[in-house]
Each structure stands twice: as C-alpha cells, then as structure tokens.
Short mmCIF file of N, CA, C and O in Angstrom, two decimals:
data_model
loop_
_atom_site.label_atom_id
_atom_site.label_comp_id
_atom_site.label_asym_id
_atom_site.label_seq_id
_atom_site.Cartn_x
_atom_site.Cartn_y
_atom_site.Cartn_z
N MET R 1 74.61 -111.70 44.89
CA MET R 1 75.37 -110.95 45.76
C MET R 1 76.44 -110.17 44.98
O MET R 1 76.39 -109.00 45.07
N ILE R 2 77.20 -110.67 44.05
CA ILE R 2 78.19 -110.06 43.36
C ILE R 2 77.34 -109.25 42.24
O ILE R 2 78.01 -108.18 41.99
N LEU R 3 76.61 -109.69 41.76
CA LEU R 3 75.79 -109.03 40.82
C LEU R 3 75.19 -107.45 41.23
O LEU R 3 75.26 -106.58 40.86
N THR R 4 74.75 -107.56 42.44
CA THR R 4 73.95 -106.53 43.08
C THR R 4 75.13 -105.47 43.41
O THR R 4 75.10 -104.30 43.67
N PHE R 5 76.32 -106.02 44.10
CA PHE R 5 77.54 -105.15 44.24
C PHE R 5 78.04 -104.35 43.12
O PHE R 5 78.21 -103.31 43.13
N ALA R 6 77.85 -105.10 41.86
CA ALA R 6 78.51 -104.51 40.62
C ALA R 6 77.31 -103.50 40.29
O ALA R 6 77.96 -102.27 39.80
N LYS R 7 76.17 -103.66 40.27
CA LYS R 7 75.30 -102.67 39.99
C LYS R 7 75.44 -101.37 40.89
O LYS R 7 75.10 -100.17 40.52
N TRP R 8 75.44 -101.52 42.13
CA TRP R 8 75.79 -100.40 43.16
C TRP R 8 76.83 -99.61 42.76
O TRP R 8 76.97 -98.36 42.75
N ALA R 9 78.25 -100.20 42.38
CA ALA R 9 79.42 -99.80 41.91
C ALA R 9 78.99 -98.91 40.77
O ALA R 9 79.67 -97.82 40.57
N LEU R 10 78.51 -99.31 39.99
CA LEU R 10 77.97 -98.84 38.54
C LEU R 10 77.42 -97.44 39.04
O LEU R 10 77.43 -96.32 38.08
N ARG R 11 76.45 -97.38 39.80
CA ARG R 11 75.72 -96.28 40.13
C ARG R 11 76.33 -95.39 40.89
O ARG R 11 76.13 -94.16 40.45
N GLN R 12 77.10 -95.38 41.66
CA GLN R 12 78.10 -94.69 42.30
C GLN R 12 79.10 -93.91 41.51
O GLN R 12 79.36 -92.87 41.44
N ASP R 13 79.62 -94.96 40.47
CA ASP R 13 80.57 -94.12 39.16
C ASP R 13 79.72 -93.21 38.40
O ASP R 13 80.06 -92.10 38.23
N ALA R 14 78.44 -93.56 38.03
CA ALA R 14 77.46 -92.57 37.51
C ALA R 14 77.29 -91.23 38.08
O ALA R 14 77.50 -90.33 37.78
N ASN R 15 77.02 -91.43 39.46
CA ASN R 15 76.78 -90.16 40.43
C ASN R 15 78.15 -89.20 40.61
O ASN R 15 77.96 -88.16 40.43
N VAL R 16 79.19 -89.99 40.38
CA VAL R 16 80.51 -89.25 40.50
C VAL R 16 80.55 -88.50 38.98
O VAL R 16 81.05 -87.27 39.13
N ARG R 17 80.27 -88.98 38.04
CA ARG R 17 80.50 -88.45 36.83
C ARG R 17 79.45 -87.40 36.71
O ARG R 17 79.91 -86.22 36.01
N ILE R 18 78.16 -87.62 37.20
CA ILE R 18 77.17 -86.57 36.93
C ILE R 18 77.72 -85.15 37.54
O ILE R 18 77.57 -84.32 37.28
N GLY R 19 78.08 -85.47 38.85
CA GLY R 19 78.65 -84.27 40.03
C GLY R 19 79.58 -83.64 39.51
O GLY R 19 79.77 -82.68 39.40
N SER R 20 80.81 -84.28 38.77
CA SER R 20 81.83 -83.91 37.96
C SER R 20 81.22 -82.81 37.03
O SER R 20 81.83 -81.77 36.55
N LEU R 21 80.40 -83.45 36.03
CA LEU R 21 80.02 -82.68 34.97
C LEU R 21 79.20 -81.55 35.30
O LEU R 21 79.24 -80.40 34.59
N ALA R 22 78.44 -81.55 36.42
CA ALA R 22 77.81 -80.23 36.84
C ALA R 22 78.91 -79.36 37.54
O ALA R 22 78.69 -78.03 37.28
N LEU R 23 79.78 -79.81 37.98
CA LEU R 23 80.89 -78.84 38.69
C LEU R 23 81.53 -77.93 37.53
O LEU R 23 81.71 -76.91 37.36
N ILE R 24 82.08 -78.57 36.46
CA ILE R 24 82.56 -78.20 35.51
C ILE R 24 81.73 -77.06 34.44
O ILE R 24 81.90 -76.12 34.27
N LEU R 25 80.31 -77.60 34.37
CA LEU R 25 79.35 -76.91 33.65
C LEU R 25 79.25 -75.42 34.60
O LEU R 25 79.04 -74.43 34.05
N SER R 26 79.02 -75.61 35.78
CA SER R 26 78.69 -74.26 36.42
C SER R 26 80.08 -73.41 36.69
O SER R 26 80.04 -72.26 36.55
N ALA R 27 81.29 -73.96 36.50
CA ALA R 27 82.73 -73.21 36.38
C ALA R 27 82.54 -72.54 34.95
O ALA R 27 83.14 -71.35 34.78
N ILE R 28 81.97 -73.01 34.11
CA ILE R 28 81.95 -72.40 32.69
C ILE R 28 80.90 -71.52 32.39
O ILE R 28 81.15 -70.38 31.87
N ALA R 29 79.84 -71.70 33.24
CA ALA R 29 78.80 -70.76 33.16
C ALA R 29 78.97 -69.49 33.93
O ALA R 29 78.16 -68.42 33.83
N SER R 30 80.00 -69.52 35.24
CA SER R 30 80.06 -68.22 35.94
C SER R 30 80.41 -67.22 35.13
O SER R 30 79.81 -65.89 35.42
N PRO R 31 81.28 -66.96 34.30
CA PRO R 31 81.56 -65.87 33.63
C PRO R 31 80.26 -65.19 32.73
O PRO R 31 80.17 -64.07 32.57
N CYS R 32 79.65 -66.00 32.33
CA CYS R 32 78.12 -65.69 31.51
C CYS R 32 77.16 -64.72 32.57
O CYS R 32 76.25 -64.39 32.39
N LEU R 33 77.35 -64.82 34.02
CA LEU R 33 76.70 -63.75 34.84
C LEU R 33 76.74 -62.63 34.69
O LEU R 33 76.02 -61.57 34.95
N ALA R 34 77.84 -62.14 33.91
CA ALA R 34 77.89 -60.56 33.65
C ALA R 34 76.93 -60.13 32.69
O ALA R 34 76.49 -60.75 31.88
N GLN R 35 76.49 -58.79 32.97
CA GLN R 35 75.36 -58.32 31.97
C GLN R 35 76.00 -57.66 30.76
O GLN R 35 76.88 -56.80 31.27
N THR R 36 75.46 -57.63 29.84
CA THR R 36 75.99 -56.77 28.58
C THR R 36 75.02 -55.57 28.49
O THR R 36 73.91 -55.57 28.74
N ILE R 37 75.88 -54.48 28.49
CA ILE R 37 75.36 -53.18 28.29
C ILE R 37 75.48 -52.71 26.76
O ILE R 37 76.39 -52.70 26.15
N LEU R 38 74.24 -52.30 26.27
CA LEU R 38 73.93 -52.16 24.92
C LEU R 38 74.50 -50.45 24.67
O LEU R 38 74.04 -49.81 25.69
N LYS R 39 74.82 -50.07 23.44
CA LYS R 39 74.92 -48.79 23.06
C LYS R 39 73.63 -48.02 22.98
O LYS R 39 73.48 -46.90 23.18
N SER R 40 72.75 -49.09 22.44
CA SER R 40 71.24 -48.19 21.84
C SER R 40 70.27 -49.33 22.50
O SER R 40 70.48 -50.67 22.59
N GLU R 41 68.99 -48.86 22.49
CA GLU R 41 68.08 -49.79 23.01
C GLU R 41 67.59 -50.79 21.94
O GLU R 41 67.50 -50.32 20.82
N PRO R 42 67.29 -52.08 22.07
CA PRO R 42 67.01 -52.88 21.11
C PRO R 42 65.62 -52.60 20.53
O PRO R 42 64.63 -52.24 21.26
N LEU R 43 65.43 -52.69 19.30
CA LEU R 43 64.04 -52.62 18.65
C LEU R 43 63.22 -53.61 19.19
O LEU R 43 61.92 -53.44 19.22
N LEU R 44 63.55 -54.88 19.13
CA LEU R 44 62.62 -55.92 19.80
C LEU R 44 63.12 -56.41 20.75
O LEU R 44 64.46 -56.80 21.18
N LEU R 45 62.24 -56.45 21.69
CA LEU R 45 62.39 -57.10 23.10
C LEU R 45 61.13 -57.99 23.64
O LEU R 45 60.06 -57.35 23.70
N ALA R 46 61.35 -59.15 23.97
CA ALA R 46 60.38 -60.09 24.21
C ALA R 46 59.57 -59.40 25.77
O ALA R 46 60.00 -58.74 26.34
N PRO R 47 58.44 -59.97 26.01
CA PRO R 47 57.79 -59.38 27.09
C PRO R 47 58.62 -60.01 28.35
O PRO R 47 59.16 -61.14 28.43
N SER R 48 58.84 -59.08 29.48
CA SER R 48 59.80 -59.46 30.51
C SER R 48 61.32 -59.69 30.29
O SER R 48 61.90 -60.06 31.12
N GLU R 49 61.67 -59.67 28.94
CA GLU R 49 63.14 -59.71 28.85
C GLU R 49 63.62 -58.37 29.18
O GLU R 49 63.31 -57.20 28.63
N VAL R 50 65.04 -58.26 29.69
CA VAL R 50 65.56 -57.26 30.20
C VAL R 50 66.78 -56.84 29.35
O VAL R 50 67.63 -57.70 28.89
N ALA R 51 67.12 -55.82 29.05
CA ALA R 51 68.27 -55.32 28.26
C ALA R 51 68.98 -54.19 29.18
O ALA R 51 67.99 -53.27 29.59
N PHE R 52 70.16 -54.00 29.22
CA PHE R 52 70.78 -52.76 29.91
C PHE R 52 71.42 -51.95 28.68
O PHE R 52 72.17 -52.28 27.81
N VAL R 53 71.15 -50.24 28.99
CA VAL R 53 71.44 -49.58 27.69
C VAL R 53 72.10 -48.59 28.40
O VAL R 53 72.06 -47.94 29.58
N GLN R 54 73.73 -47.97 27.84
CA GLN R 54 74.09 -46.74 28.09
C GLN R 54 73.03 -45.59 27.68
O GLN R 54 72.64 -45.65 26.56
N SER R 55 72.77 -44.77 28.81
CA SER R 55 71.87 -43.84 28.41
C SER R 55 72.42 -42.45 29.24
O SER R 55 72.64 -42.53 30.32
N PRO R 56 72.33 -41.42 28.25
CA PRO R 56 72.62 -40.10 28.77
C PRO R 56 71.41 -39.59 30.09
O PRO R 56 71.72 -38.73 30.65
N THR R 57 70.42 -40.13 30.02
CA THR R 57 69.44 -39.85 30.96
C THR R 57 69.42 -40.25 32.30
O THR R 57 68.91 -39.69 33.09
N CYS R 58 70.39 -41.07 32.58
CA CYS R 58 70.62 -41.78 33.60
C CYS R 58 72.17 -41.02 34.28
O CYS R 58 72.70 -40.76 33.63
N PRO R 59 72.02 -41.07 35.57
CA PRO R 59 73.13 -40.37 36.14
C PRO R 59 74.44 -41.08 36.09
O PRO R 59 74.27 -42.20 35.89
N ALA R 60 75.42 -40.54 36.43
CA ALA R 60 76.78 -41.40 36.33
C ALA R 60 76.83 -42.59 37.14
O ALA R 60 76.51 -42.52 38.34
N GLY R 61 77.60 -43.71 36.67
CA GLY R 61 77.42 -45.11 37.24
C GLY R 61 76.30 -45.71 37.30
O GLY R 61 76.17 -46.71 37.74
N GLN R 62 75.13 -45.31 36.24
CA GLN R 62 74.15 -45.99 36.45
C GLN R 62 73.66 -46.18 34.87
O GLN R 62 74.06 -45.61 33.84
N VAL R 63 72.83 -47.30 34.64
CA VAL R 63 72.38 -47.67 33.21
C VAL R 63 71.03 -47.72 33.05
O VAL R 63 70.40 -48.02 34.16
N LEU R 64 70.42 -47.75 32.13
CA LEU R 64 69.13 -47.98 31.79
C LEU R 64 68.68 -49.28 31.95
O LEU R 64 69.11 -50.04 30.79
N LYS R 65 67.70 -49.74 32.59
CA LYS R 65 67.33 -51.13 32.46
C LYS R 65 65.89 -51.12 31.99
O LYS R 65 64.94 -50.39 32.37
N VAL R 66 65.98 -51.76 30.45
CA VAL R 66 64.41 -51.97 30.00
C VAL R 66 64.05 -53.16 29.91
O VAL R 66 64.67 -54.06 29.63
N THR R 67 62.75 -53.28 30.37
CA THR R 67 61.87 -54.37 30.42
C THR R 67 60.85 -54.71 29.63
O THR R 67 60.16 -53.46 29.28
N GLY R 68 60.90 -55.39 28.64
CA GLY R 68 59.98 -55.68 27.47
C GLY R 68 58.53 -55.75 27.97
O GLY R 68 58.19 -56.47 29.17
N ALA R 69 57.44 -55.46 27.16
CA ALA R 69 56.27 -55.44 27.65
C ALA R 69 55.38 -56.09 26.60
O ALA R 69 55.59 -56.15 25.55
N ILE R 70 53.89 -56.47 26.93
CA ILE R 70 53.23 -57.19 26.09
C ILE R 70 52.91 -56.23 25.16
O ILE R 70 52.85 -55.03 25.56
N ARG R 71 52.30 -56.43 23.83
CA ARG R 71 51.84 -55.43 23.23
C ARG R 71 50.68 -54.66 23.51
O ARG R 71 49.75 -54.90 24.22
N GLY R 72 51.07 -53.34 23.15
CA GLY R 72 50.04 -52.31 23.59
C GLY R 72 50.34 -51.60 24.75
O GLY R 72 49.82 -50.79 25.27
N LEU R 73 51.38 -51.91 25.61
CA LEU R 73 51.79 -51.50 26.79
C LEU R 73 53.15 -50.92 26.34
O LEU R 73 53.89 -51.29 25.80
N HIS R 74 53.52 -49.87 27.34
CA HIS R 74 54.82 -49.33 27.35
C HIS R 74 55.85 -50.19 28.01
O HIS R 74 55.75 -50.72 28.97
N ARG R 75 57.25 -50.16 27.57
CA ARG R 75 58.37 -50.86 28.01
C ARG R 75 58.82 -49.95 29.53
O ARG R 75 58.50 -48.91 29.54
N ARG R 76 59.09 -50.84 30.43
CA ARG R 76 59.30 -50.28 31.65
C ARG R 76 60.96 -49.72 31.61
O ARG R 76 61.77 -50.34 31.18
N LYS R 77 61.19 -48.54 32.00
CA LYS R 77 62.60 -48.29 31.98
C LYS R 77 63.03 -47.52 33.12
O LYS R 77 62.27 -46.73 33.91
N VAL R 78 63.93 -48.20 33.98
CA VAL R 78 64.34 -47.53 34.94
C VAL R 78 66.14 -47.55 35.23
O VAL R 78 66.81 -48.36 34.72
N CYS R 79 66.42 -46.48 35.66
CA CYS R 79 67.95 -46.10 35.63
C CYS R 79 68.33 -47.32 36.95
O CYS R 79 67.87 -46.98 38.26
N VAL R 80 69.56 -47.91 36.69
CA VAL R 80 70.00 -48.78 37.96
C VAL R 80 71.53 -49.05 37.95
O VAL R 80 71.98 -48.43 36.95
N ALA R 81 71.83 -48.97 39.21
CA ALA R 81 73.71 -49.22 39.24
C ALA R 81 73.87 -50.35 39.14
O ALA R 81 73.28 -51.36 39.54
N LEU R 82 74.82 -50.73 38.27
CA LEU R 82 75.77 -52.17 38.33
C LEU R 82 76.94 -51.90 38.54
O LEU R 82 77.62 -51.21 38.43
N ALA R 83 77.39 -53.16 39.32
CA ALA R 83 78.69 -53.13 39.85
C ALA R 83 79.81 -53.42 38.68
O ALA R 83 79.47 -53.57 37.67
N ALA R 84 80.86 -52.75 38.62
CA ALA R 84 81.84 -52.74 37.71
C ALA R 84 82.23 -54.16 36.99
O ALA R 84 82.34 -54.45 35.85
N GLU R 85 82.15 -55.33 37.97
CA GLU R 85 82.74 -56.60 37.59
C GLU R 85 81.40 -57.10 37.10
O GLU R 85 81.43 -58.30 36.45
N GLN R 86 80.01 -56.69 37.21
CA GLN R 86 79.08 -57.06 36.52
C GLN R 86 78.63 -56.66 35.15
O GLN R 86 77.98 -57.23 34.50
N ALA R 87 79.40 -55.52 34.57
CA ALA R 87 79.08 -54.84 33.66
C ALA R 87 80.19 -55.12 32.45
O ALA R 87 81.13 -55.31 32.61
N SER R 88 79.76 -55.57 31.05
CA SER R 88 80.68 -55.48 30.08
C SER R 88 79.90 -54.76 28.98
O SER R 88 78.87 -55.02 28.47
N LEU R 89 80.46 -53.78 28.20
CA LEU R 89 80.29 -53.24 26.90
C LEU R 89 80.05 -54.20 25.70
O LEU R 89 81.05 -55.10 25.68
N ASP R 90 78.94 -53.99 25.15
CA ASP R 90 78.92 -54.87 23.86
C ASP R 90 79.11 -53.86 22.80
O ASP R 90 78.45 -52.89 22.57
N PHE R 91 79.70 -54.39 21.74
CA PHE R 91 80.01 -53.67 20.70
C PHE R 91 79.30 -54.36 19.33
O PHE R 91 79.31 -55.54 19.12
N PRO R 92 78.36 -53.58 18.86
CA PRO R 92 77.30 -54.02 17.89
C PRO R 92 78.33 -54.59 16.76
O PRO R 92 79.12 -54.04 16.19
N THR R 93 77.57 -55.65 16.19
CA THR R 93 78.26 -56.32 15.06
C THR R 93 77.72 -55.78 13.67
O THR R 93 76.23 -55.87 13.80
N PRO R 94 78.11 -55.67 12.70
CA PRO R 94 77.43 -55.06 11.36
C PRO R 94 76.42 -56.06 10.76
O PRO R 94 76.76 -57.04 10.76
#
C-alpha cells in the first residue's frame, strides 16, 4: 500500500515538473514569433520556406512574402501587411 502511494506521488511530481518546463519554454518561445524582415531576397530558399523582404515593389506598410519552390518552378511572391509588433528588421552580418 505504501509502495503504490510512493509511486503515485513520484508520478505527480514528474507531471508538475513537465508542466512547469512546458510553461517556461512557451514563455521563452513567445518572442520568437516575430517575423524577420530581410533587406534583400535570399539566394537559397528551401521549398515551402517563407522569407519576408523589404521591397519597393510593395505599397507602404507591406512587405514582400517570398515562398520557396521546388526546382524548375518560380518562387511565389506576394505583398502582405505585417503588424508592427510582428516585424523586426534583420541586419545582415558580413
């Protein structure tokens, strides 16, 4: 009887630890939801990968959304609006 209660208590403790860890990781990951806006279109873009680019071809307040394609097909390019809190400019590193 005591042994089964000890096992139950250990499982509950593990569940609390896992839940706490998930909460901490979600709080850390929240700032990562912001979209990075590049100054120029990347040369390599995997199929279905998305990049946001500052482009003079798009109206004010919008950025160019570039979606990678498989070999032989053209990339898909669409002007989209991003909320100010969603966007952050990326400064390329040399």
